[in-house]
mmCIF file of C-alpha atoms in Angstrom:
data_model
loop_
_atom_site.group_PDB
_atom_site.id
_atom_site.type_symbol
_atom_site.label_atom_id
_atom_site.label_comp_id
_atom_site.label_asym_id
_atom_site.label_seq_id
_atom_site.Cartn_x
_atom_site.Cartn_y
_atom_site.Cartn_z
ATOM 1 C CA MET A 199 15.383 -42.221 -66.389
ATOM 2 C CA LEU A 200 19.158 -42.541 -66.612
ATOM 3 C CA ALA A 201 18.846 -46.122 -67.857
ATOM 4 C CA ILE A 202 16.543 -44.980 -70.671
ATOM 5 C CA VAL A 203 18.859 -42.138 -71.636
ATOM 6 C CA ARG A 204 21.860 -44.475 -71.607
ATOM 7 C CA GLN A 205 19.993 -46.974 -73.805
ATOM 8 C CA THR A 206 19.190 -44.225 -76.316
ATOM 9 C CA ALA A 207 22.763 -42.995 -76.179
ATOM 10 C CA SER A 208 23.969 -46.549 -76.774
ATOM 11 C CA LEU A 209 21.964 -46.722 -79.994
ATOM 12 C CA LEU A 210 23.536 -43.492 -81.195
ATOM 13 C CA ARG A 211 27.010 -44.662 -80.169
ATOM 14 C CA SER A 212 26.548 -47.895 -82.085
ATOM 15 C CA GLY A 213 26.084 -45.928 -85.291
ATOM 16 C CA ARG A 214 22.410 -46.690 -85.749
ATOM 17 C CA GLY A 215 21.603 -43.159 -84.652
ATOM 18 C CA ASN A 216 23.998 -41.233 -86.875
ATOM 19 C CA GLY A 217 25.806 -43.638 -89.171
ATOM 20 C CA SER A 218 29.112 -43.145 -87.349
ATOM 21 C CA VAL A 219 31.828 -45.783 -87.359
ATOM 22 C CA LYS A 220 34.721 -46.340 -85.005
ATOM 23 C CA ARG A 221 38.076 -45.097 -86.181
ATOM 24 C CA LYS A 222 41.223 -47.111 -86.201
ATOM 25 C CA LEU A 223 43.621 -45.348 -83.854
ATOM 26 C CA VAL A 224 46.837 -44.019 -85.324
ATOM 27 C CA MET A 225 49.720 -44.540 -82.913
ATOM 28 C CA VAL A 226 51.931 -41.657 -83.963
ATOM 29 C CA MET A 227 52.813 -38.259 -82.581
ATOM 30 C CA GLU A 228 51.269 -35.640 -84.849
ATOM 31 C CA ASN A 229 53.264 -32.734 -86.309
ATOM 32 C CA PHE A 230 52.868 -29.549 -84.292
ATOM 33 C CA GLU A 231 53.971 -25.969 -83.813
ATOM 34 C CA PHE A 232 54.317 -24.630 -80.292
ATOM 35 C CA VAL A 233 54.796 -20.993 -79.276
ATOM 36 C CA SER A 234 55.355 -19.791 -75.706
ATOM 37 C CA PRO A 235 56.422 -16.127 -75.491
ATOM 38 C CA THR A 236 55.206 -15.451 -71.937
ATOM 39 C CA HIS A 237 57.648 -14.152 -69.325
ATOM 40 C CA PHE A 238 56.425 -15.368 -65.921
ATOM 41 C CA VAL A 239 57.050 -13.490 -62.676
ATOM 42 C CA PHE A 240 55.888 -15.956 -60.011
ATOM 43 C CA GLY A 241 55.752 -15.629 -56.235
ATOM 44 C CA LYS A 242 55.041 -13.308 -53.359
ATOM 45 C CA ASP A 243 54.592 -9.632 -54.291
ATOM 46 C CA ALA A 244 54.990 -10.429 -57.988
ATOM 47 C CA GLU A 245 52.486 -7.680 -58.851
ATOM 48 C CA LEU A 246 54.850 -5.039 -57.478
ATOM 49 C CA GLN A 247 57.151 -5.653 -60.453
ATOM 50 C CA VAL A 248 54.536 -4.695 -63.052
ATOM 51 C CA GLY A 249 55.862 -1.180 -63.651
ATOM 52 C CA THR A 250 59.513 -2.232 -63.833
ATOM 53 C CA LYS A 251 58.922 -5.084 -66.252
ATOM 54 C CA LEU A 252 56.647 -3.041 -68.515
ATOM 55 C CA ALA A 253 59.117 -0.137 -68.546
ATOM 56 C CA GLU A 254 61.861 -2.539 -69.614
ATOM 57 C CA ARG A 255 59.714 -3.335 -72.635
ATOM 58 C CA GLY A 256 59.124 0.293 -73.541
ATOM 59 C CA ALA A 257 55.545 0.667 -72.317
ATOM 60 C CA ARG A 258 54.372 4.293 -72.123
ATOM 61 C CA LYS A 259 50.593 4.073 -71.687
ATOM 62 C CA VAL A 260 48.532 1.029 -70.726
ATOM 63 C CA LEU A 261 44.858 0.147 -70.583
ATOM 64 C CA LEU A 262 44.345 -1.177 -67.052
ATOM 65 C CA HIS A 263 41.524 -3.675 -67.408
ATOM 66 C CA PHE A 264 39.841 -5.427 -64.474
ATOM 67 C CA GLY A 265 36.624 -6.919 -63.198
ATOM 68 C CA GLY A 266 34.483 -5.959 -60.253
ATOM 69 C CA LYS A 267 34.796 -4.426 -56.823
ATOM 70 C CA SER A 268 37.104 -7.007 -55.238
ATOM 71 C CA ALA A 269 40.193 -5.887 -57.152
ATOM 72 C CA LEU A 270 39.549 -2.314 -55.987
ATOM 73 C CA ALA A 271 38.540 -3.151 -52.418
ATOM 74 C CA SER A 272 41.594 -5.352 -51.869
ATOM 75 C CA GLY A 273 43.931 -2.517 -52.832
ATOM 76 C CA LEU A 274 45.378 -4.536 -55.716
ATOM 77 C CA ILE A 275 44.454 -1.987 -58.381
ATOM 78 C CA ASP A 276 46.028 0.791 -56.314
ATOM 79 C CA ARG A 277 49.247 -1.218 -55.921
ATOM 80 C CA VAL A 278 49.390 -1.845 -59.650
ATOM 81 C CA LYS A 279 48.778 1.840 -60.400
ATOM 82 C CA GLU A 280 51.547 2.846 -58.006
ATOM 83 C CA SER A 281 53.929 0.428 -59.688
ATOM 84 C CA LEU A 282 53.100 1.916 -63.094
ATOM 85 C CA GLU A 283 53.347 5.500 -61.915
ATOM 86 C CA ALA A 284 56.719 4.865 -60.272
ATOM 87 C CA GLN A 285 58.046 4.079 -63.747
ATOM 88 C CA GLY A 286 56.305 7.018 -65.438
ATOM 89 C CA ILE A 287 53.816 4.777 -67.255
ATOM 90 C CA GLU A 288 50.416 6.379 -67.853
ATOM 91 C CA HIS A 289 47.241 4.368 -67.551
ATOM 92 C CA VAL A 290 43.626 4.410 -68.684
ATOM 93 C CA THR A 291 41.230 2.260 -66.638
ATOM 94 C CA LEU A 292 38.330 0.083 -67.679
ATOM 95 C CA GLY A 293 36.625 -2.108 -65.085
ATOM 96 C CA GLY A 294 33.397 -4.038 -65.090
ATOM 97 C CA VAL A 295 34.355 -7.322 -66.759
ATOM 98 C CA ARG A 296 31.746 -9.929 -65.885
ATOM 99 C CA PRO A 297 32.134 -13.719 -65.825
ATOM 100 C CA ASN A 298 31.704 -14.889 -69.436
ATOM 101 C CA PRO A 299 32.990 -11.527 -70.785
ATOM 102 C CA GLU A 300 30.788 -9.733 -73.291
ATOM 103 C CA ILE A 301 31.637 -8.037 -76.559
ATOM 104 C CA THR A 302 30.063 -4.661 -75.609
ATOM 105 C CA LEU A 303 32.736 -3.955 -72.974
ATOM 106 C CA VAL A 304 35.413 -5.229 -75.375
ATOM 107 C CA ARG A 305 34.298 -2.658 -77.936
ATOM 108 C CA GLU A 306 34.492 0.032 -75.260
ATOM 109 C CA GLY A 307 38.047 -1.037 -74.485
ATOM 110 C CA VAL A 308 39.008 -0.968 -78.150
ATOM 111 C CA ALA A 309 37.700 2.590 -78.439
ATOM 112 C CA LEU A 310 39.685 3.679 -75.360
ATOM 113 C CA CYS A 311 42.890 2.161 -76.756
ATOM 114 C CA LYS A 312 42.459 4.051 -80.008
ATOM 115 C CA GLN A 313 41.450 7.311 -78.338
ATOM 116 C CA HIS A 314 44.378 7.335 -75.893
ATOM 117 C CA GLU A 315 46.971 5.651 -78.146
ATOM 118 C CA VAL A 316 47.548 2.867 -75.652
ATOM 119 C CA ASP A 317 50.571 0.646 -76.322
ATOM 120 C CA TRP A 318 49.921 -2.220 -73.831
ATOM 121 C CA VAL A 319 46.831 -3.879 -72.365
ATOM 122 C CA LEU A 320 47.220 -4.867 -68.710
ATOM 123 C CA ALA A 321 44.655 -7.329 -67.352
ATOM 124 C CA VAL A 322 44.205 -7.642 -63.572
ATOM 125 C CA GLY A 323 41.922 -10.541 -62.731
ATOM 126 C CA GLY A 324 41.002 -14.052 -63.779
ATOM 127 C CA GLY A 325 40.302 -15.724 -67.092
ATOM 128 C CA SER A 326 37.329 -13.540 -67.985
ATOM 129 C CA VAL A 327 39.367 -10.356 -67.585
ATOM 130 C CA VAL A 328 42.304 -11.809 -69.521
ATOM 131 C CA ASP A 329 40.027 -13.011 -72.325
ATOM 132 C CA SER A 330 38.416 -9.579 -72.543
ATOM 133 C CA ALA A 331 41.874 -7.968 -72.612
ATOM 134 C CA LYS A 332 42.983 -10.253 -75.435
ATOM 135 C CA ALA A 333 39.948 -9.331 -77.506
ATOM 136 C CA ILE A 334 40.625 -5.637 -76.881
ATOM 137 C CA ALA A 335 44.274 -6.072 -77.903
ATOM 138 C CA VAL A 336 43.205 -7.750 -81.143
ATOM 139 C CA GLY A 337 40.670 -5.054 -81.986
ATOM 140 C CA ALA A 338 42.766 -2.031 -80.993
ATOM 141 C CA ARG A 339 44.611 -1.832 -84.304
ATOM 142 C CA TYR A 340 41.720 -2.947 -86.505
ATOM 143 C CA GLU A 341 39.460 -0.536 -88.362
ATOM 144 C CA GLY A 342 36.432 -2.819 -88.344
ATOM 145 C CA ASP A 343 34.437 -4.462 -85.541
ATOM 146 C CA VAL A 344 36.497 -6.766 -83.312
ATOM 147 C CA TRP A 345 33.696 -9.372 -83.475
ATOM 148 C CA ASP A 346 34.785 -9.975 -87.061
ATOM 149 C CA PHE A 347 37.731 -12.003 -85.746
ATOM 150 C CA PHE A 348 35.431 -14.237 -83.699
ATOM 151 C CA GLU A 349 33.237 -14.874 -86.717
ATOM 152 C CA SER A 350 35.913 -15.336 -89.369
ATOM 153 C CA LYS A 351 38.699 -16.807 -87.147
ATOM 154 C CA ARG A 352 41.221 -15.063 -89.386
ATOM 155 C CA LEU A 353 44.631 -14.412 -87.861
ATOM 156 C CA THR A 354 46.361 -11.090 -87.396
ATOM 157 C CA ASN A 355 49.790 -10.222 -86.050
ATOM 158 C CA ASP A 356 48.807 -6.587 -85.448
ATOM 159 C CA VAL A 357 47.907 -7.070 -81.791
ATOM 160 C CA LEU A 358 48.768 -4.886 -78.811
ATOM 161 C CA PRO A 359 51.057 -6.648 -76.309
ATOM 162 C CA ILE A 360 49.297 -7.986 -73.229
ATOM 163 C CA ALA A 361 50.378 -8.296 -69.594
ATOM 164 C CA VAL A 362 48.451 -10.093 -66.844
ATOM 165 C CA VAL A 363 48.257 -9.893 -63.070
ATOM 166 C CA LEU A 364 46.459 -13.155 -62.315
ATOM 167 C CA THR A 365 44.005 -13.343 -59.405
ATOM 168 C CA ILE A 366 41.986 -16.468 -60.272
ATOM 169 C CA PRO A 367 43.812 -19.621 -61.429
ATOM 170 C CA ALA A 368 41.471 -21.543 -63.714
ATOM 171 C CA ALA A 369 41.334 -20.715 -67.407
ATOM 172 C CA GLY A 370 45.073 -20.656 -68.101
ATOM 173 C CA SER A 371 44.459 -17.624 -70.278
ATOM 174 C CA GLU A 372 47.538 -15.935 -68.823
ATOM 175 C CA ALA A 373 49.694 -17.967 -71.242
ATOM 176 C CA SER A 374 47.341 -19.456 -73.828
ATOM 177 C CA LYS A 375 46.571 -18.427 -77.394
ATOM 178 C CA ASN A 376 42.828 -18.585 -76.743
ATOM 179 C CA THR A 377 40.114 -16.151 -75.789
ATOM 180 C CA VAL A 378 36.368 -16.763 -75.440
ATOM 181 C CA VAL A 379 33.838 -13.929 -75.561
ATOM 182 C CA SER A 380 30.038 -13.786 -75.458
ATOM 183 C CA ASN A 381 27.780 -11.758 -77.705
ATOM 184 C CA ASP A 382 24.517 -11.397 -75.815
ATOM 185 C CA ALA A 383 22.688 -9.844 -78.742
ATOM 186 C CA LEU A 384 23.358 -12.984 -80.787
ATOM 187 C CA GLN A 385 23.130 -15.349 -77.775
ATOM 188 C CA MET A 386 26.537 -16.677 -78.811
ATOM 189 C CA LYS A 387 29.716 -17.533 -76.961
ATOM 190 C CA THR A 388 32.672 -18.327 -79.169
ATOM 191 C CA GLY A 389 36.432 -18.522 -79.115
ATOM 192 C CA TYR A 390 39.297 -17.059 -81.068
ATOM 193 C CA ALA A 391 42.786 -18.599 -81.132
ATOM 194 C CA ASN A 392 45.875 -16.680 -82.194
ATOM 195 C CA ASN A 393 49.458 -17.018 -80.964
ATOM 196 C CA ALA A 394 49.871 -13.252 -81.384
ATOM 197 C CA GLN A 395 47.518 -12.701 -78.427
ATOM 198 C CA ARG A 396 49.481 -14.815 -75.967
ATOM 199 C CA PRO A 397 50.407 -12.520 -73.073
ATOM 200 C CA LYS A 398 53.983 -11.281 -73.034
ATOM 201 C CA LEU A 399 54.082 -10.929 -69.245
ATOM 202 C CA ALA A 400 52.270 -12.820 -66.484
ATOM 203 C CA PHE A 401 52.571 -11.832 -62.817
ATOM 204 C CA MET A 402 51.448 -14.709 -60.595
ATOM 205 C CA ASN A 403 51.292 -14.235 -56.816
ATOM 206 C CA PRO A 404 49.529 -17.171 -55.088
ATOM 207 C CA GLU A 405 48.724 -14.931 -52.113
ATOM 208 C CA LEU A 406 46.253 -13.015 -54.290
ATOM 209 C CA THR A 407 44.102 -16.172 -54.408
ATOM 210 C CA PHE A 408 43.774 -16.686 -50.634
ATOM 211 C CA THR A 409 40.451 -14.845 -50.414
ATOM 212 C CA LEU A 410 38.739 -16.544 -53.359
ATOM 213 C CA PRO A 411 35.325 -17.998 -52.423
ATOM 214 C CA PRO A 412 35.337 -21.819 -52.188
ATOM 215 C CA PHE A 413 32.973 -22.209 -55.143
ATOM 216 C CA GLN A 414 35.197 -20.097 -57.383
ATOM 217 C CA THR A 415 38.279 -22.044 -56.290
ATOM 218 C CA ALA A 416 36.534 -25.347 -56.973
ATOM 219 C CA ALA A 417 35.201 -24.223 -60.355
ATOM 220 C CA GLY A 418 38.701 -23.101 -61.308
ATOM 221 C CA CYS A 419 40.229 -26.465 -60.403
ATOM 222 C CA THR A 420 37.489 -28.206 -62.372
ATOM 223 C CA ASP A 421 38.218 -26.030 -65.404
ATOM 224 C CA MET A 422 41.922 -26.928 -65.216
ATOM 225 C CA PHE A 423 41.186 -30.637 -64.995
ATOM 226 C CA CYS A 424 38.828 -30.433 -67.972
ATOM 227 C CA HIS A 425 41.450 -28.655 -70.084
ATOM 228 C CA LEU A 426 43.570 -31.763 -69.641
ATOM 229 C CA LEU A 427 40.698 -34.133 -70.411
ATOM 230 C CA GLU A 428 40.110 -32.321 -73.708
ATOM 231 C CA ARG A 429 43.719 -33.011 -74.651
ATOM 232 C CA PHE A 430 44.047 -36.536 -73.282
ATOM 233 C CA PHE A 431 41.035 -37.957 -75.117
ATOM 234 C CA ASP A 432 41.300 -37.739 -78.903
ATOM 235 C CA ASP A 433 41.724 -40.049 -81.895
ATOM 236 C CA VAL A 434 45.529 -40.151 -81.951
ATOM 237 C CA GLY A 435 46.239 -42.881 -79.426
ATOM 238 C CA ALA A 436 49.295 -42.950 -77.210
ATOM 239 C CA VAL A 437 51.762 -40.038 -77.171
ATOM 240 C CA PRO A 438 53.794 -40.993 -74.085
ATOM 241 C CA VAL A 439 55.564 -37.687 -73.365
ATOM 242 C CA THR A 440 52.402 -35.615 -73.712
ATOM 243 C CA ASP A 441 50.223 -38.236 -72.027
ATOM 244 C CA ASN A 442 52.447 -38.319 -68.960
ATOM 245 C CA LEU A 443 52.424 -34.524 -68.716
ATOM 246 C CA CYS A 444 48.626 -34.613 -68.776
ATOM 247 C CA LEU A 445 48.367 -37.416 -66.229
ATOM 248 C CA SER A 446 50.847 -35.784 -63.853
ATOM 249 C CA LEU A 447 48.934 -32.502 -63.974
ATOM 250 C CA MET A 448 45.609 -34.290 -63.449
ATOM 251 C CA LYS A 449 46.991 -35.993 -60.358
ATOM 252 C CA THR A 450 48.336 -32.675 -59.093
ATOM 253 C CA VAL A 451 44.996 -30.893 -59.510
ATOM 254 C CA ARG A 452 43.171 -33.823 -57.915
ATOM 255 C CA ALA A 453 45.520 -33.714 -54.903
ATOM 256 C CA GLU A 454 45.738 -29.952 -54.451
ATOM 257 C CA ALA A 455 42.108 -28.958 -54.989
ATOM 258 C CA PRO A 456 40.895 -30.465 -51.685
ATOM 259 C CA ARG A 457 43.901 -28.921 -49.896
ATOM 260 C CA VAL A 458 43.119 -25.372 -50.974
ATOM 261 C CA LEU A 459 39.445 -25.797 -50.115
ATOM 262 C CA ALA A 460 40.303 -27.102 -46.640
ATOM 263 C CA ASP A 461 43.104 -24.584 -46.023
ATOM 264 C CA PRO A 462 42.632 -21.487 -48.218
ATOM 265 C CA ASP A 463 45.770 -19.766 -46.868
ATOM 266 C CA ASN A 464 48.064 -22.694 -47.676
ATOM 267 C CA TYR A 465 50.657 -20.959 -49.855
ATOM 268 C CA ASP A 466 52.193 -24.137 -51.286
ATOM 269 C CA ALA A 467 48.823 -25.591 -52.265
ATOM 270 C CA ARG A 468 47.752 -22.308 -53.818
ATOM 271 C CA ALA A 469 51.065 -22.046 -55.662
ATOM 272 C CA ASN A 470 50.746 -25.562 -57.065
ATOM 273 C CA VAL A 471 47.195 -24.866 -58.232
ATOM 274 C CA MET A 472 48.165 -21.546 -59.823
ATOM 275 C CA TRP A 473 51.111 -22.987 -61.755
ATOM 276 C CA ALA A 474 49.171 -26.098 -62.748
ATOM 277 C CA GLY A 475 46.344 -23.948 -64.103
ATOM 278 C CA MET A 476 48.748 -22.265 -66.486
ATOM 279 C CA LEU A 477 50.329 -25.549 -67.613
ATOM 280 C CA CYS A 478 46.914 -27.132 -68.156
ATOM 281 C CA HIS A 479 46.036 -24.686 -70.934
ATOM 282 C CA GLN A 480 49.304 -23.231 -72.195
ATOM 283 C CA GLY A 481 49.347 -25.871 -74.939
ATOM 284 C CA LEU A 482 52.330 -28.010 -73.973
ATOM 285 C CA ALA A 483 50.032 -30.709 -72.550
ATOM 286 C CA GLY A 484 48.472 -31.232 -75.975
ATOM 287 C CA VAL A 485 51.385 -31.271 -78.416
ATOM 288 C CA GLY A 486 51.410 -34.185 -80.831
ATOM 289 C CA ARG A 487 47.683 -34.756 -80.335
ATOM 290 C CA HIS A 488 44.596 -33.566 -82.194
ATOM 291 C CA GLU A 489 42.703 -32.767 -78.938
ATOM 292 C CA ASP A 490 38.913 -32.948 -78.742
ATOM 293 C CA TRP A 491 37.140 -29.831 -77.361
ATOM 294 C CA ALA A 492 33.629 -31.129 -77.951
ATOM 295 C CA THR A 493 32.700 -30.711 -74.294
ATOM 296 C CA HIS A 494 33.855 -27.110 -74.116
ATOM 297 C CA GLY A 495 31.685 -26.445 -77.141
ATOM 298 C CA LEU A 496 28.704 -28.054 -75.423
ATOM 299 C CA GLU A 497 29.280 -26.014 -72.259
ATOM 300 C CA HIS A 498 29.814 -22.716 -74.078
ATOM 301 C CA GLU A 499 26.266 -22.941 -75.396
ATOM 302 C CA LEU A 500 24.951 -23.286 -71.846
ATOM 303 C CA SER A 501 26.737 -20.201 -70.565
ATOM 304 C CA ALA A 502 25.841 -18.265 -73.706
ATOM 305 C CA LEU A 503 22.168 -18.931 -72.995
ATOM 306 C CA TYR A 504 22.636 -18.431 -69.240
ATOM 307 C CA PRO A 505 25.663 -16.153 -68.647
ATOM 308 C CA GLU A 506 25.372 -16.669 -64.890
ATOM 309 C CA ILE A 507 26.555 -20.277 -65.299
ATOM 310 C CA THR A 508 30.155 -20.541 -64.138
ATOM 311 C CA HIS A 509 32.227 -22.224 -66.834
ATOM 312 C CA GLY A 510 33.841 -24.772 -64.498
ATOM 313 C CA ALA A 511 30.472 -25.725 -63.032
ATOM 314 C CA GLY A 512 29.044 -26.282 -66.503
ATOM 315 C CA LEU A 513 32.017 -28.451 -67.425
ATOM 316 C CA ALA A 514 31.582 -30.516 -64.246
ATOM 317 C CA VAL A 515 28.164 -31.522 -65.543
ATOM 318 C CA MET A 516 28.942 -31.881 -69.231
ATOM 319 C CA PHE A 517 32.228 -33.790 -69.158
ATOM 320 C CA PRO A 518 30.984 -36.965 -67.463
ATOM 321 C CA ALA A 519 27.929 -36.883 -69.748
ATOM 322 C CA TRP A 520 30.193 -36.643 -72.817
ATOM 323 C CA MET A 521 32.333 -39.459 -71.432
ATOM 324 C CA GLU A 522 29.334 -41.756 -71.026
ATOM 325 C CA PHE A 523 28.373 -41.166 -74.638
ATOM 326 C CA VAL A 524 31.784 -41.642 -76.284
ATOM 327 C CA TYR A 525 33.771 -44.062 -74.114
ATOM 328 C CA ASP A 526 33.055 -47.090 -76.297
ATOM 329 C CA ALA A 527 35.154 -45.571 -79.104
ATOM 330 C CA ASN A 528 38.206 -46.521 -77.023
ATOM 331 C CA PRO A 529 37.327 -47.920 -73.575
ATOM 332 C CA ALA A 530 40.948 -48.903 -72.957
ATOM 333 C CA ARG A 531 41.912 -45.223 -73.005
ATOM 334 C CA PHE A 532 39.380 -44.482 -70.275
ATOM 335 C CA ALA A 533 40.500 -47.498 -68.277
ATOM 336 C CA TYR A 534 44.103 -46.274 -68.511
ATOM 337 C CA TYR A 535 43.040 -42.831 -67.305
ATOM 338 C CA GLY A 536 41.174 -44.402 -64.382
ATOM 339 C CA ARG A 537 44.190 -46.470 -63.331
ATOM 340 C CA GLU A 538 46.680 -43.600 -63.548
ATOM 341 C CA VAL A 539 44.621 -40.752 -62.072
ATOM 342 C CA PHE A 540 42.272 -42.493 -59.625
ATOM 343 C CA GLY A 541 44.241 -45.645 -58.863
ATOM 344 C CA LEU A 542 41.492 -47.982 -60.067
ATOM 345 C CA ALA A 543 42.499 -51.636 -60.191
ATOM 346 C CA PRO A 544 41.902 -53.257 -63.591
ATOM 347 C CA THR A 545 39.165 -55.900 -63.716
ATOM 348 C CA GLY A 546 39.963 -57.314 -67.139
ATOM 349 C CA ASP A 547 36.827 -55.733 -68.581
ATOM 350 C CA ALA A 548 37.851 -52.485 -70.319
ATOM 351 C CA ALA A 549 34.270 -51.243 -70.693
ATOM 352 C CA SER A 550 33.542 -51.764 -67.001
ATOM 353 C CA ASP A 551 36.812 -50.083 -66.042
ATOM 354 C CA ALA A 552 35.992 -47.157 -68.341
ATOM 355 C CA LEU A 553 32.614 -46.639 -66.658
ATOM 356 C CA SER A 554 34.287 -46.752 -63.252
ATOM 357 C CA ALA A 555 36.701 -44.031 -64.381
ATOM 358 C CA ILE A 556 33.750 -41.904 -65.491
ATOM 359 C CA ASP A 557 32.020 -42.409 -62.149
ATOM 360 C CA GLU A 558 35.217 -41.365 -60.349
ATOM 361 C CA THR A 559 35.430 -38.230 -62.486
ATOM 362 C CA ARG A 560 31.883 -37.202 -61.614
ATOM 363 C CA SER A 561 32.496 -37.992 -57.933
ATOM 364 C CA PHE A 562 35.685 -35.925 -57.899
ATOM 365 C CA PHE A 563 33.876 -32.884 -59.251
ATOM 366 C CA ALA A 564 31.011 -33.411 -56.799
ATOM 367 C CA SER A 565 33.475 -33.679 -53.901
ATOM 368 C CA LEU A 566 34.601 -30.141 -54.737
ATOM 369 C CA GLY A 567 31.025 -28.887 -54.517
ATOM 370 C CA MET A 568 30.352 -28.862 -58.238
ATOM 371 C CA PRO A 569 26.913 -29.692 -59.677
ATOM 372 C CA THR A 570 26.249 -33.055 -61.323
ATOM 373 C CA THR A 571 23.146 -32.271 -63.406
ATOM 374 C CA LEU A 572 21.908 -29.505 -65.652
ATOM 375 C CA ASP A 573 18.876 -29.106 -63.374
ATOM 376 C CA GLU A 574 21.219 -27.798 -60.682
ATOM 377 C CA LEU A 575 22.392 -25.107 -63.122
ATOM 378 C CA GLY A 576 18.839 -23.944 -63.794
ATOM 379 C CA VAL A 577 18.776 -25.360 -67.324
ATOM 380 C CA GLU A 578 15.541 -26.915 -68.587
ATOM 381 C CA GLU A 579 15.192 -29.792 -71.026
ATOM 382 C CA ALA A 580 13.246 -27.493 -73.336
ATOM 383 C CA ASP A 581 16.454 -25.466 -73.669
ATOM 384 C CA ILE A 582 18.197 -28.247 -75.614
ATOM 385 C CA ASP A 583 16.641 -27.211 -78.915
ATOM 386 C CA LYS A 584 17.775 -23.620 -78.266
ATOM 387 C CA LEU A 585 21.386 -24.736 -77.845
ATOM 388 C CA ILE A 586 21.777 -26.707 -81.058
ATOM 389 C CA PRO A 587 21.686 -23.969 -83.767
ATOM 390 C CA THR A 588 24.529 -21.929 -82.260
ATOM 391 C CA LEU A 589 26.453 -25.108 -81.370
ATOM 392 C CA LYS A 590 26.315 -26.088 -85.037
ATOM 393 C CA GLU A 591 27.374 -22.587 -86.090
ATOM 394 C CA ASN A 592 30.291 -22.574 -83.642
ATOM 395 C CA LYS A 593 31.543 -26.151 -83.964
ATOM 396 C CA GLY A 594 30.244 -27.387 -87.299
ATOM 397 C CA GLU A 595 29.078 -30.934 -87.934
ATOM 398 C CA PRO A 596 30.527 -33.386 -87.199
ATOM 399 C CA PHE A 597 32.577 -32.046 -84.289
ATOM 400 C CA GLY A 598 34.994 -33.494 -81.762
ATOM 401 C CA SER A 599 38.004 -35.750 -82.253
ATOM 402 C CA PHE A 600 37.776 -38.723 -79.883
ATOM 403 C CA LYS A 601 34.481 -39.557 -81.559
ATOM 404 C CA LYS A 602 32.872 -37.518 -84.316
ATOM 405 C CA LEU A 603 29.557 -36.154 -83.104
ATOM 406 C CA SER A 604 26.410 -35.006 -84.836
ATOM 407 C CA MET A 605 23.831 -32.568 -83.534
ATOM 408 C CA ASP A 606 21.642 -35.560 -82.605
ATOM 409 C CA ASP A 607 24.572 -36.855 -80.562
ATOM 410 C CA ALA A 608 24.834 -33.464 -78.877
ATOM 411 C CA LYS A 609 21.172 -33.648 -77.893
ATOM 412 C CA ALA A 610 21.743 -37.112 -76.424
ATOM 413 C CA ILE A 611 24.699 -35.844 -74.367
ATOM 414 C CA TYR A 612 22.646 -32.955 -73.011
ATOM 415 C CA ARG A 613 19.933 -35.458 -72.020
ATOM 416 C CA ILE A 614 22.493 -37.595 -70.193
ATOM 417 C CA ALA A 615 23.558 -34.435 -68.346
ATOM 418 C CA PHE A 616 19.995 -34.034 -67.085
ATOM 419 C CA ALA A 617 19.785 -37.649 -65.947
ATOM 420 C CA SER A 618 23.257 -37.927 -64.387
ATOM 421 C CA GLY A 619 22.003 -37.669 -60.826
ATOM 422 C CA ASP A 620 19.268 -40.316 -61.194
ATOM 423 C CA GLU A 621 19.582 -43.728 -59.654
#
């Protein structure tokens, strides 16, 4: 089946499927603006400084926002509360953030902030909690519905300041300008980017990650790696400073991910993964480039339809499928990636080297315990037609940067993702 899907994909790639043409690469660093306001407190017992650092910034009352039972059972929430109370900072609590955070809880948080005149939002958790906190901070000073910002993408500077105690390194949301929230009623998952919602404080203690389940650790490392792939592959060409940052971080994640899975209490490995996760999505690894983000768009539709799909697991399936569809736009770029990250020896055939790099990418994700096909995620081929309308609404048409994609292209990529495990 995979051969048939690849043949169909080849027709679409050639332009006979969608009229696309290859772009001539522009070898120039693009203009950019870069903002990084986050104060990082990194290391053992970092969370014990929450109260002191917030008091220094004039915090009087915070919304303490977290996920499920683990943050309570571990005693982390109690330690954070004690740190706040020691500095005379009041707090209102809101737990219950799920993976792929949903707008209903965000609206509840917005209402609490307004009711209690909260002046900071403090997220304790991973990317889902931080994303939910960002959305709350954006909506807290807005008279309308916070979902308006996700629909219109309009910017606002009237955002409550945000602090983060990170427990799951993955999304990089502790320093990024991005948040992604689901709206189950609309079966949509969409992002909102605004520098004003970058956290002002991030407390990062690698010891808090020791007890993460292996699957969650692996999905987090996959997410980090994919954040770099989105930046490395675009239509700009070579940007040596940024490229080398990306490649170095990819090699770090590739080296450290197996270490933390084999030895969960390895502080150095956990520390490297935690810091890399932030750098992978803070934005510095993409300056001077257009970036692509087609694959994240493709995955967001999956986890909007099936919220139980872990984002990193969905990306592990979708990224190699996207790669197979687009690599011929610039096979030399893929070959370069394969040499630098996986140590593949060049054969003189850029297309063959590109395919080898894609195979290595899929194998790396699989070695971490990630799925390789959409079947493993419980997605059915009949779901493809359900994914396309909201993908078009979220991303527009064409979408992507490395190669401009149509909705027919998107369908072909989803089909490759079903066939990826076939011989």
